[in-house]
Amino acid sequence: MALNCPRCGGDQNRVEHQGKENGTVIWTVHYCTACCFTWRDTEPALSIDPAKRRKVFQIDPSHPERFGVVIPVVPR
Amino acid sequence: MNKFSDLPIKLASSVRSLRDFLDLLESHDQCITWPDPIMPEPDIREICVASGQDVPGAPAILFDKIRGYPDKRLVTGVHGSWANLAILLGHPKNTTIKAMFYDIISRWGSDKAQLPRVKPDQAPVHEVRIERDINLYDILPLYRINDFDGGYYIGKANVVSRDPLDPDNFGKQNVGIYRIQPHGPDEFTLMSVPIHDMGRHMQAAEETGKPLRIAVMLGNHPAMAMFAATPIGYDESEYAYASAMMGSPIELTESGNGLDIQAHAEIVIEAEYIHGRREFEGPFGEFPGSYSGVRRAPMFKVTAVSHRKNPIFENIYIGRGWTEHDTLIGLNTSAPIYAVLKKEFPEVVAVNALYQHGLTGIISVKNRFAGFAKSIALRALSTPHGLMYLKNLIMVDADVDPFDLNQVMWALSVRTRASDIMVLNDMAMIMIDPAAVNPGKGHHLIIDATTHMPPDPIGGDVEIVSPPSGPAIDALAARIRALQGGN
Ligand SMILES: [Zn+2]
């Protein structure tokens, strides 16, 4: 089942790792390949529920040129 | 012996590794193991924030019951209090900040580095070696430090890199602390800017197409964590510096990719720069207490990981102050500003740049004539650190201890006239100041709270009270502390 990213709403996500106790999965870490957000499914809603997250922390990754670059790529 | 206590400094200088230091802290009741099982979020950050409320005395906290991470260990707060710093420097744990400042100043410029070499196959850091199927999320108990961080940050790594244009130059090998955000099992972004040594290395690699290999050391000698954050010369070695300052050896070995690393580091991540690639990085709750935004940052590929058996992942809580960040680097921010000023102006007595990396600084000077302190303040703003960081600068007289805020507030209250305030518009500033109108450019503020001197008129028939002071009073204060049961 494709999960949607809590930060950008995209569905291009992959599972990074799962924590287990007595052979049972107790949490899963996901990574959004569109906006690079990482989250664990057991985190407080404030961090991972799009409805509860502050809007200022949501991003639209479809226009990367709108974001600054910290070490500009050197033209060759 | 050292001049601030009767305790032998030998104990502190026998520390060879993070583990040694945790043992030393524990023997002073300054390291605890968290007793209960916890979830990575929100438990770790909540415990760290609670601990950070005790800036003078908080212990380091070792976590070994993180749910979903059996057999993994994490430590936070190693440099999180003045007591822990005092122990690192070989002093009683209730040593004053002022005494620690002068101790660090007295060690400044020492050139007696001891850097013995350990063969890689005998170095503890290489006890376990992972070269395939690397998964940072499996190796490290990673967690979100602040609610809205973009990922799970590694905040207290010592990153080693060599100048790609001069890879054999030991001095130009840099060790710095840069924030790292894992992006998947074996990739991470590293936040640097062109002015940093690491930023220079990345730009040079990209310009020439040469490879740039790095080693990310986690769980370091406690002096390395402290002094890697100190601004020193481009061609000076942080290893030599940390060893000389501690008066004790730091044992080095070689990483699998050819860098000099600490033989007793807990974990070393070897990685290679991916030329031309930038990925979203951030936000991250930074030291001014605000989130830095989302930017696109350079990416590295992990090529191998070495670690000690049962390694300890050392990380930091950073966010809205006061946090471990401030105790970790406060004195090392103050000392180089003092060293630069003192050379030209022996009237400078002490520099307190403890507050959020020096965004607010307090300098005490022996005032010579009207306006003198303002000129010292301007010189402070042109030191390498002051240029970008000293935003609010308060100048006080030599009779005011800049580390004692009650005294500083007294000086502000009784010595400052409104005309003693200078605003310098549109200067260089750090990008991540949350008050910035234009990030990277802003105003500096100087408040001269020194006494008025000729040719300025001094008001009325005022005489300042001079309570008894000097070594005898300091000794009485120390005796009172000792009678209280401190040691
Ligand atoms: Zn996303």
XYZ file of C-alpha atoms and ligand atoms in Angstrom:
564
model
C 0.000 0.000 0.000
C 1.462 3.350 -1.011
C 1.493 5.800 1.862
C 1.364 9.494 1.260
C 4.184 11.662 2.485
C 3.129 13.762 5.494
C 5.077 16.746 4.157
C 4.453 16.879 0.391
C 1.509 14.498 -0.055
C 3.376 12.448 -2.674
C 3.264 8.675 -2.943
C 6.829 8.049 -4.080
C 7.885 6.573 -0.777
C 9.977 3.629 0.291
C 10.515 1.692 3.509
C 13.948 2.267 5.053
C 13.877 0.125 8.151
C 11.605 -1.637 10.632
C 12.030 -1.971 14.378
C 10.984 -5.266 15.905
C 10.208 -6.690 19.327
C 9.922 -10.450 19.712
C 9.711 -10.806 15.933
C 6.830 -8.331 15.622
C 7.253 -5.063 13.728
C 6.633 -2.167 16.137
C 7.538 0.692 13.820
C 8.471 1.411 10.206
C 10.637 4.239 8.897
C 9.600 5.672 5.512
C 11.400 8.037 3.143
C 9.819 10.251 0.498
C 11.958 10.273 -2.635
C 10.245 13.472 -3.859
C 10.815 15.836 -0.885
C 13.346 13.752 1.153
C 11.159 13.685 4.280
C 11.827 10.798 6.666
C 9.287 9.589 9.187
C 8.446 6.784 11.567
C 4.845 5.645 11.678
C 4.760 5.822 15.500
C 5.689 9.487 15.787
C 3.339 12.044 17.369
C 0.670 13.353 14.970
C 2.220 16.825 15.116
C 5.128 15.482 13.071
C 3.472 12.980 10.706
C -0.234 13.803 10.320
C -0.661 16.310 7.437
C -3.788 17.663 9.136
C -1.908 18.406 12.337
C 1.406 19.524 10.890
C 1.912 23.284 10.704
C 1.315 24.422 7.122
C 4.554 26.392 7.044
C 6.446 23.111 7.184
C 4.686 21.556 4.158
C 6.581 21.774 0.881
C 5.949 21.389 -2.842
C 9.005 19.669 -4.291
C 7.892 20.004 -7.923
C 9.866 23.228 -8.382
C 13.276 22.546 -6.857
C 14.658 25.733 -8.389
C 12.636 27.675 -5.813
C 14.854 26.329 -3.044
C 18.301 27.717 -2.264
C 21.453 25.673 -2.861
C 24.004 25.696 -0.051
C 27.117 24.858 -2.094
C 26.329 26.020 -5.625
C 27.309 23.467 -8.281
C 30.491 24.625 -9.983
C 29.932 25.084 -13.729
C 32.536 23.135 -15.689
C 48.068 20.186 39.526
C 46.415 23.130 37.874
C 46.104 26.586 39.214
C 42.376 26.540 39.844
C 42.120 23.515 42.059
C 44.100 21.125 44.173
C 42.832 18.137 42.214
C 45.268 16.441 39.878
C 44.515 17.209 36.272
C 46.003 13.772 35.533
C 42.666 12.083 35.923
C 41.128 14.048 33.083
C 44.192 13.733 30.893
C 44.063 9.936 31.216
C 40.859 9.948 29.153
C 41.518 8.240 25.796
C 38.010 7.829 24.453
C 34.337 8.592 24.891
C 33.999 5.416 27.004
C 36.773 6.526 29.358
C 35.081 9.889 29.738
C 31.663 8.366 30.454
C 33.295 6.269 33.198
C 34.921 9.390 34.630
C 31.619 11.275 34.503
C 29.822 8.370 36.165
C 32.344 8.366 39.014
C 31.307 12.004 39.634
C 27.566 11.190 39.352
C 27.546 13.011 36.003
C 26.446 10.142 33.745
C 23.243 8.133 34.150
C 21.692 5.228 32.261
C 18.026 5.794 31.457
C 16.203 3.007 33.285
C 12.991 2.613 31.246
C 12.229 1.406 27.715
C 11.548 4.405 25.471
C 10.278 5.085 21.963
C 12.644 6.958 19.615
C 10.033 9.737 19.365
C 9.045 11.706 21.294
C 10.798 10.231 24.337
C 14.416 10.938 23.450
C 13.917 14.615 22.688
C 11.682 15.098 25.730
C 14.278 13.604 28.083
C 16.994 15.732 26.453
C 14.970 18.930 26.810
C 14.204 18.172 30.457
C 17.862 17.476 31.153
C 18.889 20.707 29.442
C 17.009 22.715 32.068
C 19.885 22.086 34.456
C 22.671 23.903 32.627
C 25.087 23.866 35.600
C 24.762 20.222 36.512
C 22.959 17.993 33.998
C 24.425 14.511 33.538
C 25.183 12.726 30.288
C 22.371 10.246 29.596
C 22.986 6.797 28.155
C 20.000 5.091 26.495
C 20.167 1.321 26.041
C 16.470 0.429 25.973
C 15.258 2.152 22.797
C 12.272 0.179 21.507
C 12.924 -1.387 18.121
C 16.661 -0.926 18.567
C 17.740 -3.891 20.706
C 21.476 -3.874 21.477
C 21.854 -0.269 20.340
C 23.185 2.444 22.610
C 22.848 6.211 22.402
C 24.385 8.888 24.601
C 23.367 12.554 24.771
C 24.411 15.482 26.920
C 28.061 14.457 27.242
C 29.073 18.138 27.080
C 25.651 19.287 28.241
C 26.526 21.050 31.498
C 29.262 23.176 33.035
C 29.901 20.371 35.526
C 30.723 17.934 32.707
C 32.991 20.486 31.049
C 34.766 21.159 34.333
C 35.450 17.426 34.739
C 36.770 17.259 31.163
C 39.176 20.088 31.966
C 40.260 18.389 35.193
C 38.482 20.654 37.668
C 35.938 20.203 40.464
C 32.479 20.105 38.968
C 31.290 23.374 40.524
C 34.152 25.369 39.003
C 33.012 28.792 37.826
C 32.660 29.545 34.130
C 35.090 32.420 34.550
C 37.753 30.075 35.969
C 37.218 27.639 33.077
C 37.506 30.523 30.617
C 40.897 31.534 32.014
C 42.003 27.910 32.077
C 41.216 27.507 28.367
C 42.978 30.793 27.641
C 46.059 29.536 29.484
C 46.083 26.379 27.336
C 45.623 28.361 24.110
C 48.598 28.246 21.803
C 50.123 25.147 23.422
C 52.032 23.224 20.764
C 52.682 19.953 22.571
C 50.508 17.655 20.491
C 50.781 13.907 21.004
C 49.299 11.910 18.141
C 50.503 8.304 18.411
C 49.590 5.965 15.527
C 47.760 2.670 15.911
C 47.839 0.087 13.097
C 44.376 -0.173 11.505
C 44.076 -3.899 12.312
C 44.705 -3.110 15.984
C 42.432 -0.090 16.271
C 39.279 -0.620 18.349
C 37.229 1.362 15.828
C 37.740 -1.384 13.215
C 36.537 -4.242 15.477
C 33.437 -4.570 13.292
C 33.568 -3.730 9.589
C 30.545 -3.393 7.272
C 31.204 -3.034 3.554
C 27.982 -4.445 2.027
C 24.262 -3.934 2.561
C 24.961 -0.851 4.637
C 21.878 0.548 6.379
C 22.434 3.566 8.599
C 18.934 3.110 10.077
C 19.983 -0.328 11.245
C 23.451 0.634 12.505
C 22.425 3.803 14.388
C 19.382 4.413 16.598
C 18.244 7.423 14.569
C 15.384 9.640 15.731
C 13.824 13.040 15.084
C 15.443 15.715 17.265
C 12.817 18.479 16.834
C 9.149 17.998 15.825
C 9.492 19.486 12.338
C 13.003 18.464 11.363
C 13.053 17.128 7.801
C 14.812 13.942 8.846
C 16.788 12.172 11.540
C 19.875 14.228 12.098
C 23.364 13.242 13.134
C 24.357 16.380 15.007
C 27.640 15.680 16.778
C 29.851 13.984 14.211
C 33.491 14.880 13.641
C 33.869 14.876 9.857
C 37.369 14.388 8.419
C 38.266 15.455 4.904
C 41.461 16.273 3.046
C 41.980 19.088 0.604
C 41.404 17.333 -2.746
C 44.114 19.539 -4.306
C 46.672 18.752 -1.573
C 45.601 15.374 -0.208
C 48.945 14.566 1.451
C 48.974 17.694 3.631
C 48.184 16.606 7.207
C 47.592 20.187 8.359
C 45.038 20.863 5.643
C 43.121 17.772 6.697
C 40.048 19.214 8.328
C 37.963 17.902 11.200
C 34.693 19.765 11.607
C 31.186 19.368 12.952
C 28.558 19.545 10.225
C 24.950 18.489 10.450
C 24.175 15.310 8.546
C 20.785 14.125 7.324
C 20.578 10.496 6.189
C 18.685 10.012 2.930
C 18.129 6.320 2.727
C 20.236 3.425 3.921
C 23.588 4.563 2.536
C 23.374 8.203 1.512
C 23.371 11.478 3.412
C 23.464 15.199 2.850
C 26.033 17.264 4.720
C 25.395 20.933 5.482
C 28.333 23.203 4.904
C 28.812 26.617 3.312
C 31.653 27.834 1.077
C 33.379 29.658 3.966
C 33.793 26.389 5.942
C 36.881 24.271 5.314
C 34.598 21.409 4.286
C 32.754 23.681 1.859
C 36.082 24.614 0.302
C 36.934 20.941 -0.117
C 33.597 20.221 -1.829
C 33.952 23.162 -4.188
C 37.532 22.231 -5.042
C 36.514 18.641 -5.773
C 33.727 19.761 -8.044
C 35.887 22.287 -9.872
C 38.569 19.733 -10.660
C 36.521 16.554 -10.898
C 38.726 14.962 -8.233
C 37.206 12.552 -5.708
C 36.508 13.696 -2.161
C 36.484 10.950 0.438
C 35.452 11.666 3.997
C 35.188 9.870 7.324
C 32.366 10.688 9.718
C 33.433 9.877 13.280
C 30.756 9.319 15.930
C 31.397 8.858 19.650
C 34.650 10.780 19.822
C 37.294 11.736 22.323
C 35.505 14.423 24.364
C 38.156 17.014 23.507
C 37.652 16.408 19.786
C 33.943 17.111 20.033
C 34.823 20.326 21.818
C 37.704 21.563 19.705
C 36.499 20.479 16.252
C 33.979 23.295 16.657
C 36.701 25.857 17.400
C 37.646 28.116 14.531
C 41.374 27.596 13.920
C 43.574 28.252 10.882
C 42.908 26.466 7.588
C 46.248 24.633 7.687
C 46.175 23.795 11.406
C 45.206 20.290 12.547
C 42.246 19.944 14.879
C 43.761 16.687 16.179
C 46.999 18.401 17.152
C 45.055 21.253 18.623
C 42.751 19.100 20.758
C 45.629 16.958 21.983
C 47.747 19.986 22.907
C 44.864 21.676 24.679
C 44.132 18.548 26.716
C 47.783 17.766 27.352
C 47.017 14.148 26.502
C 47.430 11.899 23.473
C 44.769 11.328 20.842
C 45.503 8.020 19.138
C 45.028 8.007 15.387
C 44.627 5.246 12.863
C 43.637 5.056 9.216
C 40.129 4.678 7.836
C 39.454 2.232 5.008
C 39.410 5.162 2.595
C 42.723 6.674 3.641
C 41.902 9.338 6.238
C 43.337 9.819 9.701
C 40.688 8.906 12.236
C 40.557 8.412 15.993
C 41.526 4.843 16.830
C 39.017 4.878 19.713
C 36.051 6.450 17.913
C 32.888 4.443 18.472
C 31.720 4.468 14.839
C 33.234 5.716 11.588
C 31.166 6.136 8.423
C 33.305 6.281 5.283
C 31.731 8.129 2.384
C 32.420 9.709 -0.988
C 31.143 12.978 -2.363
C 28.667 12.682 -5.238
C 29.664 15.435 -7.653
C 26.962 17.777 -8.875
C 24.067 16.270 -6.917
C 21.916 18.349 -4.553
C 18.930 17.112 -2.548
C 16.414 18.722 -0.224
C 17.855 19.172 3.232
C 16.091 20.550 6.306
C 14.419 22.041 8.117
C 16.546 21.525 11.194
C 16.030 23.145 14.594
C 19.297 25.066 14.836
C 21.231 26.792 17.616
C 19.448 30.170 17.449
C 16.361 28.194 18.488
C 14.692 28.393 15.100
C 14.315 26.047 12.159
C 16.558 26.669 9.221
C 14.516 26.231 6.047
C 14.611 23.617 3.318
C 17.571 24.024 0.970
C 19.332 21.780 -1.508
C 22.558 20.350 -0.153
C 25.398 18.148 -1.397
C 25.055 14.375 -1.149
C 27.504 11.694 -0.045
C 27.477 7.929 -0.672
C 28.434 5.669 2.223
C 31.121 3.196 1.176
C 31.806 1.399 4.488
C 31.187 1.575 8.226
C 33.580 0.554 10.998
C 32.581 0.390 14.632
C 33.629 -0.865 18.017
C 31.764 -3.837 19.468
C 28.540 -2.687 21.109
C 29.118 0.896 19.890
C 27.687 4.036 21.461
C 26.028 6.501 19.088
C 26.706 9.960 20.513
C 24.273 12.668 19.476
C 23.258 16.132 20.603
C 20.003 17.859 21.444
C 19.940 21.204 19.704
C 17.039 23.593 19.287
C 15.769 26.419 21.388
C 18.366 27.204 24.035
C 19.802 26.505 26.375
C 21.072 23.236 24.837
C 24.188 21.102 24.797
C 25.285 23.063 21.745
C 25.807 26.117 23.934
C 27.844 24.428 26.670
C 29.812 22.465 24.071
C 31.135 25.439 22.145
C 30.557 28.495 24.324
C 34.013 28.711 25.874
C 35.684 27.809 22.593
C 33.815 30.620 20.919
C 34.887 33.100 23.599
C 38.572 32.138 23.674
C 39.631 32.926 20.065
C 37.886 36.317 20.152
C 39.761 37.081 23.360
C 43.063 35.859 21.878
C 42.757 38.161 18.852
C 41.725 41.213 20.890
C 44.293 40.709 23.643
C 47.182 40.896 21.170
C 46.325 44.428 20.134
C 44.512 45.605 23.242
C 45.940 44.254 26.497
C 43.157 46.200 28.228
C 40.708 43.412 27.283
C 40.041 41.359 30.405
C 37.548 38.667 29.359
C 35.128 37.758 26.568
C 31.806 36.017 27.136
C 30.372 34.767 23.843
C 28.387 31.896 25.407
C 25.005 32.972 24.157
C 23.906 31.112 21.031
C 27.346 31.008 19.454
C 28.012 34.636 20.359
C 24.879 36.217 18.903
C 25.113 38.137 22.146
C 28.582 38.827 23.537
C 29.889 40.649 26.597
C 33.436 41.999 26.756
C 35.114 43.496 29.815
C 37.890 46.057 29.305
C 40.050 48.386 31.348
C 38.592 51.600 30.024
C 41.212 54.228 29.116
C 39.309 57.246 27.843
C 35.853 58.176 26.624
C 34.773 56.011 23.700
C 37.615 53.511 24.139
C 35.336 50.525 24.732
C 33.356 51.309 21.575
C 36.515 50.995 19.491
C 37.321 47.651 21.125
C 33.802 46.562 20.230
C 34.379 47.524 16.606
C 37.605 45.499 16.587
C 35.682 42.525 18.006
C 33.277 42.801 15.090
C 36.185 42.411 12.685
C 37.516 39.183 14.240
C 36.813 36.067 12.173
C 33.966 35.000 14.458
C 32.691 38.455 15.348
C 32.209 39.358 11.721
C 29.202 37.073 11.286
C 28.099 36.189 14.808
C 28.518 39.059 17.282
C 25.149 40.704 16.769
C 24.580 42.264 20.189
C 27.721 43.325 21.967
C 27.783 44.687 25.516
C 30.956 46.377 26.734
C 31.604 46.441 30.484
C 34.432 47.640 32.711
C 37.178 45.458 34.117
C 35.419 45.464 37.511
C 32.438 43.639 35.993
C 32.589 39.856 35.491
C 31.108 39.360 32.017
C 30.115 35.792 32.974
C 27.989 37.054 35.869
C 24.794 38.422 34.339
C 23.767 40.121 37.573
C 26.896 42.226 37.369
C 26.324 42.883 33.656
C 22.775 44.044 34.340
C 24.111 46.308 37.093
C 26.505 47.913 34.613
C 23.729 48.310 32.042
C 21.496 49.858 34.671
C 23.919 52.382 36.106
C 26.467 53.102 33.380
C 24.656 53.171 30.050
C 23.331 56.371 28.552
C 21.104 56.155 25.474
C 23.875 57.853 23.537
C 26.135 54.891 24.357
C 24.209 52.669 21.946
C 25.512 52.200 18.430
C 23.644 50.482 15.614
C 25.711 49.413 12.623
C 23.403 48.910 9.709
C 23.611 46.327 6.935
C 26.629 44.317 8.036
C 27.435 40.666 7.484
C 25.352 38.288 9.617
C 24.735 34.582 9.863
C 22.013 33.227 7.585
C 20.027 31.454 10.285
C 19.347 34.351 12.652
C 15.556 34.183 13.091
C 15.437 37.975 13.455
C 17.068 38.541 10.065
C 15.217 40.731 7.567
C 17.662 39.737 4.846
C 19.273 36.456 5.922
C 23.035 36.904 5.701
C 22.933 40.660 6.191
C 21.835 42.658 9.197
C 22.472 45.138 11.964
C 24.993 44.881 14.764
C 24.320 46.515 18.116
C 26.928 47.832 20.520
C 25.934 48.871 24.033
C 28.721 50.608 25.879
C 28.088 49.978 29.570
C 31.519 51.154 30.710
C 32.126 54.094 33.038
C 32.221 57.588 31.631
C 35.672 59.063 31.467
C 37.196 62.378 30.447
C 36.676 64.252 28.274
C 33.082 63.140 28.908
C 31.512 64.883 31.913
C 30.602 62.491 34.718
C 27.347 63.287 36.441
C 27.053 64.957 39.860
C 28.895 63.837 42.968
C 28.721 60.095 42.305
C 31.233 57.669 43.740
C 30.974 53.945 43.030
C 31.142 51.537 46.003
C 34.140 49.229 45.902
C 33.372 46.072 47.865
C 36.401 43.998 48.897
C 37.674 41.894 46.016
C 40.669 39.901 44.801
C 42.202 36.513 45.569
C 41.292 36.613 49.257
C 37.603 37.081 48.442
C 37.773 34.417 45.700
C 39.335 32.029 48.214
C 36.571 32.779 50.741
C 33.944 32.120 48.049
C 35.608 28.795 47.220
C 35.690 27.916 50.929
C 31.984 28.676 51.285
C 31.235 26.394 48.307
C 33.358 23.662 49.875
C 31.556 24.053 53.212
C 28.327 23.530 51.311
C 29.578 20.060 50.409
C 30.631 20.731 46.832
C 33.907 19.236 45.685
Zn 7.428 14.182 0.497
